[in-house]
Coordinates of C-alpha atoms in Angstrom, one line a residue:
X1152 CA 102.2 45.5 120.4
X1153 CA 101.9 48.7 122.3
X1154 CA 101.4 48.6 126.0
X1155 CA 102.5 50.6 129.0
X1156 CA 104.7 53.0 127.1
X1157 CA 106.4 50.4 124.9
X1158 CA 105.9 49.2 121.4
X1159 CA 106.8 45.6 120.6
X1160 CA 107.3 43.4 117.5
X1161 CA 106.2 39.8 116.9
X1162 CA 107.5 38.0 113.8
X1163 CA 105.8 34.7 113.0
X1164 CA 104.4 34.7 116.5
X1165 CA 107.8 35.1 118.2
X1166 CA 108.4 38.2 120.3
X1167 CA 111.4 40.1 118.8
X1168 CA 111.8 43.0 121.2
X1169 CA 110.3 46.3 122.4
X1170 CA 111.3 49.9 122.6
X1171 CA 109.9 52.8 124.7
X1172 CA 107.6 55.3 123.1
X1173 CA 106.1 58.6 124.3
X1174 CA 102.6 58.1 123.0
X1175 CA 100.5 55.4 121.2
X1176 CA 101.9 55.2 117.6
X1177 CA 98.5 55.2 115.9
X1178 CA 98.9 58.4 113.8
X1179 CA 99.1 57.2 110.2
X1180 CA 101.1 60.0 108.5
X1181 CA 103.6 57.5 107.1
X1182 CA 104.0 53.8 107.9
X1183 CA 107.0 52.0 106.4
X1184 CA 107.3 48.2 106.2
X1185 CA 110.7 46.9 105.3
X1186 CA 113.8 49.1 105.1
X1187 CA 114.1 52.2 107.3
X1188 CA 116.1 54.1 104.6
X1189 CA 115.4 54.5 100.9
X1190 CA 118.8 53.1 99.7
X1191 CA 118.6 49.9 101.9
X1192 CA 116.8 46.8 100.8
X1193 CA 114.8 44.5 103.0
X1194 CA 115.7 40.9 102.4
X1195 CA 112.8 38.6 103.2
X1196 CA 109.1 37.9 102.7
X1197 CA 106.3 40.1 104.2
X1198 CA 102.8 38.5 104.5
X1199 CA 99.9 39.1 106.9
X1200 CA 100.6 42.4 108.6
X1201 CA 98.0 43.7 111.1
X1202 CA 98.1 46.8 113.3
X1203 CA 95.5 46.9 116.1
X1204 CA 94.2 49.4 118.6
X1205 CA 95.0 47.0 121.4
X1206 CA 98.0 44.8 122.4
X1207 CA 96.7 41.4 121.1
X1208 CA 99.6 39.4 122.4
X1209 CA 102.0 39.7 125.4
X1210 CA 103.9 36.5 124.8
X1211 CA 104.8 34.1 121.9
X1212 CA 101.8 32.7 120.1
X1213 CA 100.9 30.5 117.1
X1214 CA 99.8 32.9 114.4
X1215 CA 96.7 32.2 112.2
X1216 CA 97.5 31.5 108.6
X1217 CA 95.3 34.5 107.6
X1218 CA 94.3 37.3 109.9
X1219 CA 90.7 38.5 109.9
X1220 CA 89.7 42.1 110.7
X1221 CA 87.6 43.0 113.8
X1222 CA 86.6 46.3 115.5
X1223 CA 90.2 46.6 117.0
X1224 CA 91.9 46.3 113.6
X1225 CA 93.4 49.6 112.3
X1226 CA 95.1 48.2 109.1
X1227 CA 95.3 44.7 107.7
X1228 CA 97.5 43.7 104.7
X1229 CA 97.2 40.1 103.4
X1230 CA 99.5 40.9 100.4
X1231 CA 97.4 38.6 98.2
X1232 CA 97.3 40.9 95.2
X1233 CA 100.1 39.2 93.4
X1234 CA 100.7 42.1 91.0
X1235 CA 100.7 45.9 91.0
X1236 CA 102.0 48.4 93.4
X1237 CA 99.0 48.7 95.9
X1238 CA 98.7 46.8 99.1
X1239 CA 94.9 46.6 99.8
X1240 CA 93.9 47.3 103.4
X1241 CA 91.4 44.6 104.3
X1242 CA 90.4 46.3 107.6
X1243 CA 87.8 48.4 105.9
X1244 CA 89.6 51.6 107.1
X1245 CA 91.0 52.5 103.7
X1246 CA 94.7 52.6 104.6
X1247 CA 95.8 51.1 101.3
X1248 CA 99.6 51.1 100.9
X1249 CA 102.0 51.9 98.1
X1250 CA 104.5 49.1 97.2
X1251 CA 107.8 50.5 96.2
X1252 CA 110.6 48.4 94.8
X1253 CA 109.3 45.0 95.9
X1254 CA 108.9 41.9 93.8
X1255 CA 105.8 39.6 94.1
X1256 CA 106.5 36.0 94.8
X1257 CA 104.2 33.0 95.3
X1258 CA 104.5 31.3 98.7
X1259 CA 104.6 27.6 98.9

């Protein structure tokens, strides 16, 4: 969530915190999901990642099981591929991602 000079993060619909930023962070030179540094591993499961042109939520919410794209969606990863090293961008904007060092698992 980006609003009034802050960027915020929701995980499973729960607000985790925010940080001040100087300008909207919608320049897609490089976007990294998971670890911040190359030698550090992310321990967890990533599913349904959506970045939008608007702040969709300002408080905790019940997330949909599967996000759908709309005209405000910049990038949308369902992570349904199951194999390979490409995360398909389902927004229609072509921001496909490269998966590095991750292992595909089936969710219950």
